[in-house]
Amino acid sequence: MNIGVLGTGVVGRSLATRLVELGHTVALGTRDGTNPVAHQWLALVGTARGARVGTFAEAAAHGAMVVNATSGASSIAALRLAGERHLYGKVLVDVANPIVSEPGLGTVLSVVNDDSLGEQIQRSFPGVKVVKTLNTVNVDVMIHPGRLAEETTMFVAGDDAEAKATVADLLRSFGWRSILDLGGIAASRGLEMYLPLWLALATATGTATFNLRLVRSQI
Ligand SMILES: NC(=O)c1ccc[n+]([C@@H]2O[C@H](COP(=O)([O-])OP(=O)(O)OC[C@H]3O[C@@H](n4cnc5c(N)ncnc54)[C@H](OP(=O)(O)O)[C@@H]3O)[C@@H](O)[C@H]2O)c1
């Protein structure tokens, strides 16, 4: 599949690499198509499988599916640069967390309780099928869940059932086996507000490569 990955941070580059490994034709998007980090990524993966680097707009236009792996505080701006017409009708996999650093407060969420970044994106781009997922785990777990000692749970949330099924297929190709549909895009609130607990767990365990598993009653 042609996939546009918006974001040249460690998440965007790692997801893009994994997608290339899985046989997808990936365009990695950045504000400035000459971004050296993006071109280092391209040199690493090679162009044999059609991988390329471009602006956010070029990457979004390329993708039948688009991944938002931009800084949460800038995601709406990045998606505006990508352009509504290049996103329209497509599945947008949103892995971003709306994290900001506040003096005296440290890492906090810029949107909480009765709204979320996932919903803000869906409201800003109503013609796009936003699916929130993968934001609850570290990037290494995102792309290689099988490297954890046990099977763990990944969540999806979004208003379009078909889009969630498409994203679940993609997650299964990464190695995810236990995928829980949390309902509409409003469930992004809980997925994003998990971040403070994730940070506490990372501090308490001394590792970022962990995840939770949902265990239900047998009755
Ligand atoms: N690190 C993890 O393990 C992890 C886990 C779960 C979720 N996440 C989430 O994944 C996302 C990506 O994280 P990351 O650490 O890889 O990268 P990041 O540093 O949060 O974001 C980098 C990307 O954001 C773009 N960007 C920055 N400021 C911008 C602006 N003003 N306007 C438009 N675009 C802007 C950059 O564009 P350029 O390419 O032009 O520089 C770059 O592509 C974040 O939302 C993060 O919260 C991360």
PDB file of C-alpha atoms and ligand atoms in Angstrom:
ATOM      1  CA  MET A   1       0.000   0.000   0.000  1.00  0.00           C
ATOM      2  CA  ASN A   2       1.138   3.575  -0.532  1.00  0.00           C
ATOM      3  CA  ILE A   3       1.507   5.117   2.925  1.00  0.00           C
ATOM      4  CA  GLY A   4       2.415   8.690   3.834  1.00  0.00           C
ATOM      5  CA  VAL A   5       4.102   9.077   7.201  1.00  0.00           C
ATOM      6  CA  LEU A   6       3.994  12.642   8.488  1.00  0.00           C
ATOM      7  CA  GLY A   7       6.775  13.189  11.002  1.00  0.00           C
ATOM      8  CA  THR A   8      10.552  12.842  10.956  1.00  0.00           C
ATOM      9  CA  GLY A   9      11.071  12.265  14.687  1.00  0.00           C
ATOM     10  CA  VAL A  10      12.013   8.850  16.026  1.00  0.00           C
ATOM     11  CA  VAL A  11       8.381   7.700  15.779  1.00  0.00           C
ATOM     12  CA  GLY A  12       7.831   8.743  12.163  1.00  0.00           C
ATOM     13  CA  ARG A  13      11.161   7.310  11.016  1.00  0.00           C
ATOM     14  CA  SER A  14      10.721   4.032  12.926  1.00  0.00           C
ATOM     15  CA  LEU A  15       7.169   3.502  11.680  1.00  0.00           C
ATOM     16  CA  ALA A  16       8.266   4.375   8.164  1.00  0.00           C
ATOM     17  CA  THR A  17      11.135   1.865   8.320  1.00  0.00           C
ATOM     18  CA  ARG A  18       8.847  -0.889   9.612  1.00  0.00           C
ATOM     19  CA  LEU A  19       6.317  -0.146   6.877  1.00  0.00           C
ATOM     20  CA  VAL A  20       9.029  -0.369   4.218  1.00  0.00           C
ATOM     21  CA  GLU A  21      10.168  -3.704   5.716  1.00  0.00           C
ATOM     22  CA  LEU A  22       6.576  -4.921   5.432  1.00  0.00           C
ATOM     23  CA  GLY A  23       6.534  -4.109   1.729  1.00  0.00           C
ATOM     24  CA  HIS A  24       4.681  -0.777   1.712  1.00  0.00           C
ATOM     25  CA  THR A  25       5.680   2.131  -0.481  1.00  0.00           C
ATOM     26  CA  VAL A  26       6.356   4.901   1.994  1.00  0.00           C
ATOM     27  CA  ALA A  27       6.721   8.663   1.649  1.00  0.00           C
ATOM     28  CA  LEU A  28       8.154  10.310   4.768  1.00  0.00           C
ATOM     29  CA  GLY A  29       6.809  13.840   5.193  1.00  0.00           C
ATOM     30  CA  THR A  30       8.462  16.866   6.739  1.00  0.00           C
ATOM     31  CA  ARG A  31       7.876  20.628   6.676  1.00  0.00           C
ATOM     32  CA  ASP A  32      10.918  21.089   4.484  1.00  0.00           C
ATOM     33  CA  GLY A  33      11.556  18.394   1.879  1.00  0.00           C
ATOM     34  CA  THR A  34      15.313  18.958   2.211  1.00  0.00           C
ATOM     35  CA  ASN A  35      15.273  18.007   5.934  1.00  0.00           C
ATOM     36  CA  PRO A  36      18.626  16.183   6.480  1.00  0.00           C
ATOM     37  CA  VAL A  37      17.160  13.766   9.065  1.00  0.00           C
ATOM     38  CA  ALA A  38      14.575  12.645   6.522  1.00  0.00           C
ATOM     39  CA  HIS A  39      17.235  12.146   3.864  1.00  0.00           C
ATOM     40  CA  GLN A  40      19.405  10.166   6.309  1.00  0.00           C
ATOM     41  CA  TRP A  41      16.376   7.906   6.817  1.00  0.00           C
ATOM     42  CA  LEU A  42      16.022   7.483   3.051  1.00  0.00           C
ATOM     43  CA  ALA A  43      19.723   6.635   2.703  1.00  0.00           C
ATOM     44  CA  LEU A  44      19.239   3.983   5.395  1.00  0.00           C
ATOM     45  CA  VAL A  45      16.173   2.268   3.921  1.00  0.00           C
ATOM     46  CA  GLY A  46      17.096   2.837   0.268  1.00  0.00           C
ATOM     47  CA  THR A  47      14.809   3.668  -2.614  1.00  0.00           C
ATOM     48  CA  ALA A  48      14.484   0.141  -4.021  1.00  0.00           C
ATOM     49  CA  ARG A  49      10.957  -0.267  -2.647  1.00  0.00           C
ATOM     50  CA  GLY A  50       9.835   3.185  -3.750  1.00  0.00           C
ATOM     51  CA  ALA A  51      10.559   4.923  -0.441  1.00  0.00           C
ATOM     52  CA  ARG A  52      10.822   8.671  -0.736  1.00  0.00           C
ATOM     53  CA  VAL A  53      10.943  11.913   1.229  1.00  0.00           C
ATOM     54  CA  GLY A  54       8.791  14.948   0.601  1.00  0.00           C
ATOM     55  CA  THR A  55       6.859  17.759   2.154  1.00  0.00           C
ATOM     56  CA  PHE A  56       3.888  16.947   4.376  1.00  0.00           C
ATOM     57  CA  ALA A  57       1.676  17.694   1.344  1.00  0.00           C
ATOM     58  CA  GLU A  58       3.645  15.363  -0.950  1.00  0.00           C
ATOM     59  CA  ALA A  59       3.626  12.550   1.618  1.00  0.00           C
ATOM     60  CA  ALA A  60      -0.115  12.942   2.248  1.00  0.00           C
ATOM     61  CA  ALA A  61      -0.856  13.003  -1.479  1.00  0.00           C
ATOM     62  CA  HIS A  62       1.203   9.808  -1.903  1.00  0.00           C
ATOM     63  CA  GLY A  63      -0.555   7.839   0.816  1.00  0.00           C
ATOM     64  CA  ALA A  64      -3.708   5.775   0.428  1.00  0.00           C
ATOM     65  CA  MET A  65      -3.309   5.790   4.203  1.00  0.00           C
ATOM     66  CA  VAL A  66      -1.580   8.556   6.171  1.00  0.00           C
ATOM     67  CA  VAL A  67       0.099   8.385   9.583  1.00  0.00           C
ATOM     68  CA  ASN A  68       0.243  11.418  11.877  1.00  0.00           C
ATOM     69  CA  ALA A  69       3.517  11.101  13.797  1.00  0.00           C
ATOM     70  CA  THR A  70       4.075  14.798  14.337  1.00  0.00           C
ATOM     71  CA  SER A  71       4.523  16.655  17.599  1.00  0.00           C
ATOM     72  CA  GLY A  72       1.075  16.741  19.205  1.00  0.00           C
ATOM     73  CA  ALA A  73       1.256  20.479  19.827  1.00  0.00           C
ATOM     74  CA  SER A  74       1.852  20.977  16.092  1.00  0.00           C
ATOM     75  CA  SER A  75      -0.256  18.189  14.591  1.00  0.00           C
ATOM     76  CA  ILE A  76      -3.115  20.414  13.406  1.00  0.00           C
ATOM     77  CA  ALA A  77      -0.614  22.805  11.820  1.00  0.00           C
ATOM     78  CA  ALA A  78       1.254  19.910  10.223  1.00  0.00           C
ATOM     79  CA  LEU A  79      -1.992  18.444   8.843  1.00  0.00           C
ATOM     80  CA  ARG A  80      -2.980  21.851   7.464  1.00  0.00           C
ATOM     81  CA  LEU A  81       0.371  21.907   5.658  1.00  0.00           C
ATOM     82  CA  ALA A  82      -0.404  18.394   4.389  1.00  0.00           C
ATOM     83  CA  GLY A  83      -3.606  19.866   2.987  1.00  0.00           C
ATOM     84  CA  GLU A  84      -7.202  18.751   3.417  1.00  0.00           C
ATOM     85  CA  ARG A  85      -7.467  17.821  -0.253  1.00  0.00           C
ATOM     86  CA  HIS A  86      -4.575  15.360   0.096  1.00  0.00           C
ATOM     87  CA  LEU A  87      -6.139  13.799   3.193  1.00  0.00           C
ATOM     88  CA  TYR A  88      -9.786  13.785   2.149  1.00  0.00           C
ATOM     89  CA  GLY A  89     -11.475  10.369   2.372  1.00  0.00           C
ATOM     90  CA  LYS A  90      -8.324   8.664   3.665  1.00  0.00           C
ATOM     91  CA  VAL A  91      -7.593   6.778   6.854  1.00  0.00           C
ATOM     92  CA  LEU A  92      -5.409   8.885   9.162  1.00  0.00           C
ATOM     93  CA  VAL A  93      -3.615   6.840  11.802  1.00  0.00           C
ATOM     94  CA  ASP A  94      -3.054   9.272  14.666  1.00  0.00           C
ATOM     95  CA  VAL A  95      -0.276   8.204  17.045  1.00  0.00           C
ATOM     96  CA  ALA A  96       0.385  11.676  18.472  1.00  0.00           C
ATOM     97  CA  ASN A  97       0.136  12.744  22.100  1.00  0.00           C
ATOM     98  CA  PRO A  98      -0.692  16.391  22.912  1.00  0.00           C
ATOM     99  CA  ILE A  99       2.309  16.828  25.184  1.00  0.00           C
ATOM    100  CA  VAL A 100       3.674  20.216  26.163  1.00  0.00           C
ATOM    101  CA  SER A 101       6.408  21.195  28.596  1.00  0.00           C
ATOM    102  CA  GLU A 102       5.219  23.797  31.080  1.00  0.00           C
ATOM    103  CA  PRO A 103       7.647  25.615  33.368  1.00  0.00           C
ATOM    104  CA  GLY A 104       7.205  24.257  36.883  1.00  0.00           C
ATOM    105  CA  LEU A 105       4.808  21.532  35.730  1.00  0.00           C
ATOM    106  CA  GLY A 106       7.016  19.438  33.477  1.00  0.00           C
ATOM    107  CA  THR A 107       5.324  17.316  30.825  1.00  0.00           C
ATOM    108  CA  VAL A 108       1.574  17.934  30.686  1.00  0.00           C
ATOM    109  CA  LEU A 109      -1.251  17.422  28.205  1.00  0.00           C
ATOM    110  CA  SER A 110      -2.538  20.481  26.358  1.00  0.00           C
ATOM    111  CA  VAL A 111      -6.045  19.040  25.995  1.00  0.00           C
ATOM    112  CA  VAL A 112      -7.838  16.846  28.549  1.00  0.00           C
ATOM    113  CA  ASN A 113     -11.149  15.678  30.025  1.00  0.00           C
ATOM    114  CA  ASP A 114     -13.820  16.814  27.581  1.00  0.00           C
ATOM    115  CA  ASP A 115     -11.702  16.921  24.416  1.00  0.00           C
ATOM    116  CA  SER A 116      -8.610  15.333  22.890  1.00  0.00           C
ATOM    117  CA  LEU A 117      -6.166  15.788  20.054  1.00  0.00           C
ATOM    118  CA  GLY A 118      -7.795  12.907  18.193  1.00  0.00           C
ATOM    119  CA  GLU A 119     -11.147  14.707  18.295  1.00  0.00           C
ATOM    120  CA  GLN A 120      -9.582  18.063  17.408  1.00  0.00           C
ATOM    121  CA  ILE A 121      -8.050  16.474  14.317  1.00  0.00           C
ATOM    122  CA  GLN A 122     -11.349  14.791  13.387  1.00  0.00           C
ATOM    123  CA  ARG A 123     -13.242  18.107  13.828  1.00  0.00           C
ATOM    124  CA  SER A 124     -10.642  20.051  11.834  1.00  0.00           C
ATOM    125  CA  PHE A 125     -10.670  17.503   8.994  1.00  0.00           C
ATOM    126  CA  PRO A 126     -14.205  16.063   8.870  1.00  0.00           C
ATOM    127  CA  GLY A 127     -13.552  14.318   5.543  1.00  0.00           C
ATOM    128  CA  VAL A 128     -10.725  12.257   7.076  1.00  0.00           C
ATOM    129  CA  LYS A 129     -11.202   8.925   8.879  1.00  0.00           C
ATOM    130  CA  VAL A 130      -9.125   9.436  12.010  1.00  0.00           C
ATOM    131  CA  VAL A 131      -8.110   6.335  13.950  1.00  0.00           C
ATOM    132  CA  LYS A 132      -6.287   6.860  17.226  1.00  0.00           C
ATOM    133  CA  THR A 133      -3.884   4.066  18.102  1.00  0.00           C
ATOM    134  CA  LEU A 134      -0.306   3.227  19.187  1.00  0.00           C
ATOM    135  CA  ASN A 135       0.014   6.445  21.247  1.00  0.00           C
ATOM    136  CA  THR A 136      -0.056   4.386  24.474  1.00  0.00           C
ATOM    137  CA  VAL A 137       3.277   2.644  23.878  1.00  0.00           C
ATOM    138  CA  ASN A 138       6.886   3.510  23.224  1.00  0.00           C
ATOM    139  CA  VAL A 139       7.979   3.478  19.596  1.00  0.00           C
ATOM    140  CA  ASP A 140       9.881   0.175  19.888  1.00  0.00           C
ATOM    141  CA  VAL A 141       6.758  -1.528  21.236  1.00  0.00           C
ATOM    142  CA  MET A 142       4.615   0.071  18.506  1.00  0.00           C
ATOM    143  CA  ILE A 143       6.490  -1.659  15.715  1.00  0.00           C
ATOM    144  CA  HIS A 144       7.671  -4.839  17.503  1.00  0.00           C
ATOM    145  CA  PRO A 145       5.038  -5.786  20.098  1.00  0.00           C
ATOM    146  CA  GLY A 146       6.200  -9.411  19.858  1.00  0.00           C
ATOM    147  CA  ARG A 147       9.459  -8.484  21.571  1.00  0.00           C
ATOM    148  CA  LEU A 148       7.619  -7.987  24.870  1.00  0.00           C
ATOM    149  CA  ALA A 149       7.676 -11.046  27.140  1.00  0.00           C
ATOM    150  CA  GLU A 150       3.901 -11.508  26.923  1.00  0.00           C
ATOM    151  CA  GLU A 151       1.035 -10.551  24.638  1.00  0.00           C
ATOM    152  CA  THR A 152      -0.321  -7.100  25.494  1.00  0.00           C
ATOM    153  CA  THR A 153      -3.247  -4.958  24.408  1.00  0.00           C
ATOM    154  CA  MET A 154      -3.428  -2.285  21.725  1.00  0.00           C
ATOM    155  CA  PHE A 155      -6.410   0.035  21.444  1.00  0.00           C
ATOM    156  CA  VAL A 156      -8.098   1.653  18.464  1.00  0.00           C
ATOM    157  CA  ALA A 157     -10.647   4.480  18.529  1.00  0.00           C
ATOM    158  CA  GLY A 158     -12.397   6.181  15.643  1.00  0.00           C
ATOM    159  CA  ASP A 159     -15.782   6.985  14.152  1.00  0.00           C
ATOM    160  CA  ASP A 160     -15.400   4.864  10.987  1.00  0.00           C
ATOM    161  CA  ALA A 161     -15.655   1.090  11.494  1.00  0.00           C
ATOM    162  CA  GLU A 162     -14.058   0.247   8.137  1.00  0.00           C
ATOM    163  CA  ALA A 163     -11.118   2.537   8.843  1.00  0.00           C
ATOM    164  CA  LYS A 164     -10.587   0.851  12.211  1.00  0.00           C
ATOM    165  CA  ALA A 165     -10.652  -2.573  10.529  1.00  0.00           C
ATOM    166  CA  THR A 166      -8.022  -1.394   8.028  1.00  0.00           C
ATOM    167  CA  VAL A 167      -5.844  -0.086  10.859  1.00  0.00           C
ATOM    168  CA  ALA A 168      -6.327  -3.311  12.840  1.00  0.00           C
ATOM    169  CA  ASP A 169      -4.987  -5.228   9.819  1.00  0.00           C
ATOM    170  CA  LEU A 170      -1.947  -2.959   9.782  1.00  0.00           C
ATOM    171  CA  LEU A 171      -1.456  -3.476  13.532  1.00  0.00           C
ATOM    172  CA  ARG A 172      -1.652  -7.257  13.065  1.00  0.00           C
ATOM    173  CA  SER A 173       1.069  -7.002  10.417  1.00  0.00           C
ATOM    174  CA  PHE A 174       3.264  -5.301  13.062  1.00  0.00           C
ATOM    175  CA  GLY A 175       2.618  -8.284  15.346  1.00  0.00           C
ATOM    176  CA  TRP A 176      -0.288  -7.019  17.467  1.00  0.00           C
ATOM    177  CA  ARG A 177      -2.645  -9.871  18.357  1.00  0.00           C
ATOM    178  CA  SER A 178      -4.868  -8.350  21.027  1.00  0.00           C
ATOM    179  CA  ILE A 179      -6.594  -5.269  19.594  1.00  0.00           C
ATOM    180  CA  LEU A 180      -9.458  -3.662  21.471  1.00  0.00           C
ATOM    181  CA  ASP A 181     -11.896  -1.293  19.771  1.00  0.00           C
ATOM    182  CA  LEU A 182     -12.808   1.450  22.251  1.00  0.00           C
ATOM    183  CA  GLY A 183     -15.515   2.987  20.070  1.00  0.00           C
ATOM    184  CA  GLY A 184     -15.640   6.471  18.591  1.00  0.00           C
ATOM    185  CA  ILE A 185     -12.884   9.032  18.338  1.00  0.00           C
ATOM    186  CA  ALA A 186     -13.949  10.522  21.708  1.00  0.00           C
ATOM    187  CA  ALA A 187     -12.209   7.519  23.291  1.00  0.00           C
ATOM    188  CA  SER A 188      -8.983   9.342  22.356  1.00  0.00           C
ATOM    189  CA  ARG A 189      -9.497  11.234  25.617  1.00  0.00           C
ATOM    190  CA  GLY A 190      -8.690   8.185  27.710  1.00  0.00           C
ATOM    191  CA  LEU A 191      -5.939   7.023  25.358  1.00  0.00           C
ATOM    192  CA  GLU A 192      -4.210  10.390  25.602  1.00  0.00           C
ATOM    193  CA  MET A 193      -4.852  10.861  29.337  1.00  0.00           C
ATOM    194  CA  TYR A 194      -3.103   7.517  29.939  1.00  0.00           C
ATOM    195  CA  LEU A 195       0.162   9.379  29.341  1.00  0.00           C
ATOM    196  CA  PRO A 196       0.743  10.481  32.978  1.00  0.00           C
ATOM    197  CA  LEU A 197       0.328   6.858  34.099  1.00  0.00           C
ATOM    198  CA  TRP A 198       2.640   5.709  31.296  1.00  0.00           C
ATOM    199  CA  LEU A 199       5.282   8.198  32.510  1.00  0.00           C
ATOM    200  CA  ALA A 200       4.900   7.005  36.110  1.00  0.00           C
ATOM    201  CA  LEU A 201       5.189   3.358  35.020  1.00  0.00           C
ATOM    202  CA  ALA A 202       8.313   4.115  32.980  1.00  0.00           C
ATOM    203  CA  THR A 203       9.866   5.860  35.973  1.00  0.00           C
ATOM    204  CA  ALA A 204       8.866   3.097  38.384  1.00  0.00           C
ATOM    205  CA  THR A 205      10.105   0.246  36.180  1.00  0.00           C
ATOM    206  CA  GLY A 206      13.120   2.007  34.671  1.00  0.00           C
ATOM    207  CA  THR A 207      12.128   1.049  31.132  1.00  0.00           C
ATOM    208  CA  ALA A 208      10.058   2.456  28.292  1.00  0.00           C
ATOM    209  CA  THR A 209       9.526  -0.900  26.588  1.00  0.00           C
ATOM    210  CA  PHE A 210       6.465  -2.199  28.399  1.00  0.00           C
ATOM    211  CA  ASN A 211       2.734  -2.311  27.887  1.00  0.00           C
ATOM    212  CA  LEU A 212      -0.460  -3.285  29.671  1.00  0.00           C
ATOM    213  CA  ARG A 213      -2.730  -6.248  29.014  1.00  0.00           C
ATOM    214  CA  LEU A 214      -6.465  -6.162  29.600  1.00  0.00           C
ATOM    215  CA  VAL A 215      -7.519  -9.177  31.664  1.00  0.00           C
ATOM    216  CA  ARG A 216     -11.226  -9.867  32.039  1.00  0.00           C
ATOM    217  CA  SER A 217     -13.200 -11.910  34.485  1.00  0.00           C
ATOM    218  CA  GLN A 218     -13.816 -15.525  33.414  1.00  0.00           C
ATOM    219  CA  ILE A 219     -17.436 -15.284  34.569  1.00  0.00           C
TER     220      ILE A 219
HETATM  221  N1  LIG B   1       8.528   8.729  21.400  1.00  0.00           N
HETATM  222  C1  LIG B   1       7.640   7.761  21.567  1.00  0.00           C
HETATM  223  O1  LIG B   1       8.009   6.601  21.862  1.00  0.00           O
HETATM  224  C2  LIG B   1       6.169   8.061  21.383  1.00  0.00           C
HETATM  225  C3  LIG B   1       5.241   7.116  21.801  1.00  0.00           C
HETATM  226  C4  LIG B   1       3.871   7.361  21.570  1.00  0.00           C
HETATM  227  C5  LIG B   1       3.477   8.519  20.923  1.00  0.00           C
HETATM  228  N2  LIG B   1       4.418   9.447  20.549  1.00  0.00           N
HETATM  229  C6  LIG B   1       3.982  10.638  19.841  1.00  0.00           C
HETATM  230  O2  LIG B   1       4.422  10.535  18.490  1.00  0.00           O
HETATM  231  C7  LIG B   1       4.584  11.835  17.919  1.00  0.00           C
HETATM  232  C8  LIG B   1       5.960  11.941  17.298  1.00  0.00           C
HETATM  233  O3  LIG B   1       6.936  11.902  18.293  1.00  0.00           O
HETATM  234  P1  LIG B   1       8.493  12.090  17.933  1.00  0.00           P
HETATM  235  O4  LIG B   1       9.218  12.138  19.215  1.00  0.00           O
HETATM  236  O5  LIG B   1       8.884  11.109  16.894  1.00  0.00           O
HETATM  237  O6  LIG B   1       8.571  13.466  17.167  1.00  0.00           O
HETATM  238  P2  LIG B   1       8.279  14.986  17.640  1.00  0.00           P
HETATM  239  O7  LIG B   1       9.588  15.613  17.930  1.00  0.00           O
HETATM  240  O8  LIG B   1       7.232  15.014  18.690  1.00  0.00           O
HETATM  241  O9  LIG B   1       7.668  15.598  16.287  1.00  0.00           O
HETATM  242  C9  LIG B   1       8.489  15.735  15.165  1.00  0.00           C
HETATM  243  C10 LIG B   1       7.665  16.110  13.967  1.00  0.00           C
HETATM  244  O10 LIG B   1       6.790  17.207  14.261  1.00  0.00           O
HETATM  245  C11 LIG B   1       6.938  18.193  13.235  1.00  0.00           C
HETATM  246  N3  LIG B   1       6.743  19.546  13.780  1.00  0.00           N
HETATM  247  C12 LIG B   1       7.359  20.094  14.848  1.00  0.00           C
HETATM  248  N4  LIG B   1       6.953  21.377  15.012  1.00  0.00           N
HETATM  249  C13 LIG B   1       6.090  21.631  13.993  1.00  0.00           C
HETATM  250  C14 LIG B   1       5.352  22.782  13.605  1.00  0.00           C
HETATM  251  N5  LIG B   1       5.412  23.944  14.279  1.00  0.00           N
HETATM  252  N6  LIG B   1       4.539  22.687  12.531  1.00  0.00           N
HETATM  253  C15 LIG B   1       4.440  21.522  11.824  1.00  0.00           C
HETATM  254  N7  LIG B   1       5.156  20.403  12.154  1.00  0.00           N
HETATM  255  C16 LIG B   1       5.946  20.455  13.212  1.00  0.00           C
HETATM  256  C17 LIG B   1       8.365  18.029  12.756  1.00  0.00           C
HETATM  257  O11 LIG B   1       8.458  18.547  11.441  1.00  0.00           O
HETATM  258  P3  LIG B   1       9.844  18.493  10.617  1.00  0.00           P
HETATM  259  O12 LIG B   1       9.915  17.113  10.048  1.00  0.00           O
HETATM  260  O13 LIG B   1       9.669  19.527   9.594  1.00  0.00           O
HETATM  261  O14 LIG B   1      10.938  18.779  11.586  1.00  0.00           O
HETATM  262  C18 LIG B   1       8.561  16.539  12.816  1.00  0.00           C
HETATM  263  O15 LIG B   1       8.142  15.922  11.620  1.00  0.00           O
HETATM  264  C19 LIG B   1       4.358  12.816  19.062  1.00  0.00           C
HETATM  265  O16 LIG B   1       3.066  13.321  19.003  1.00  0.00           O
HETATM  266  C20 LIG B   1       4.560  11.956  20.303  1.00  0.00           C
HETATM  267  O17 LIG B   1       3.844  12.468  21.431  1.00  0.00           O
HETATM  268  C21 LIG B   1       5.742   9.234  20.769  1.00  0.00           C
END
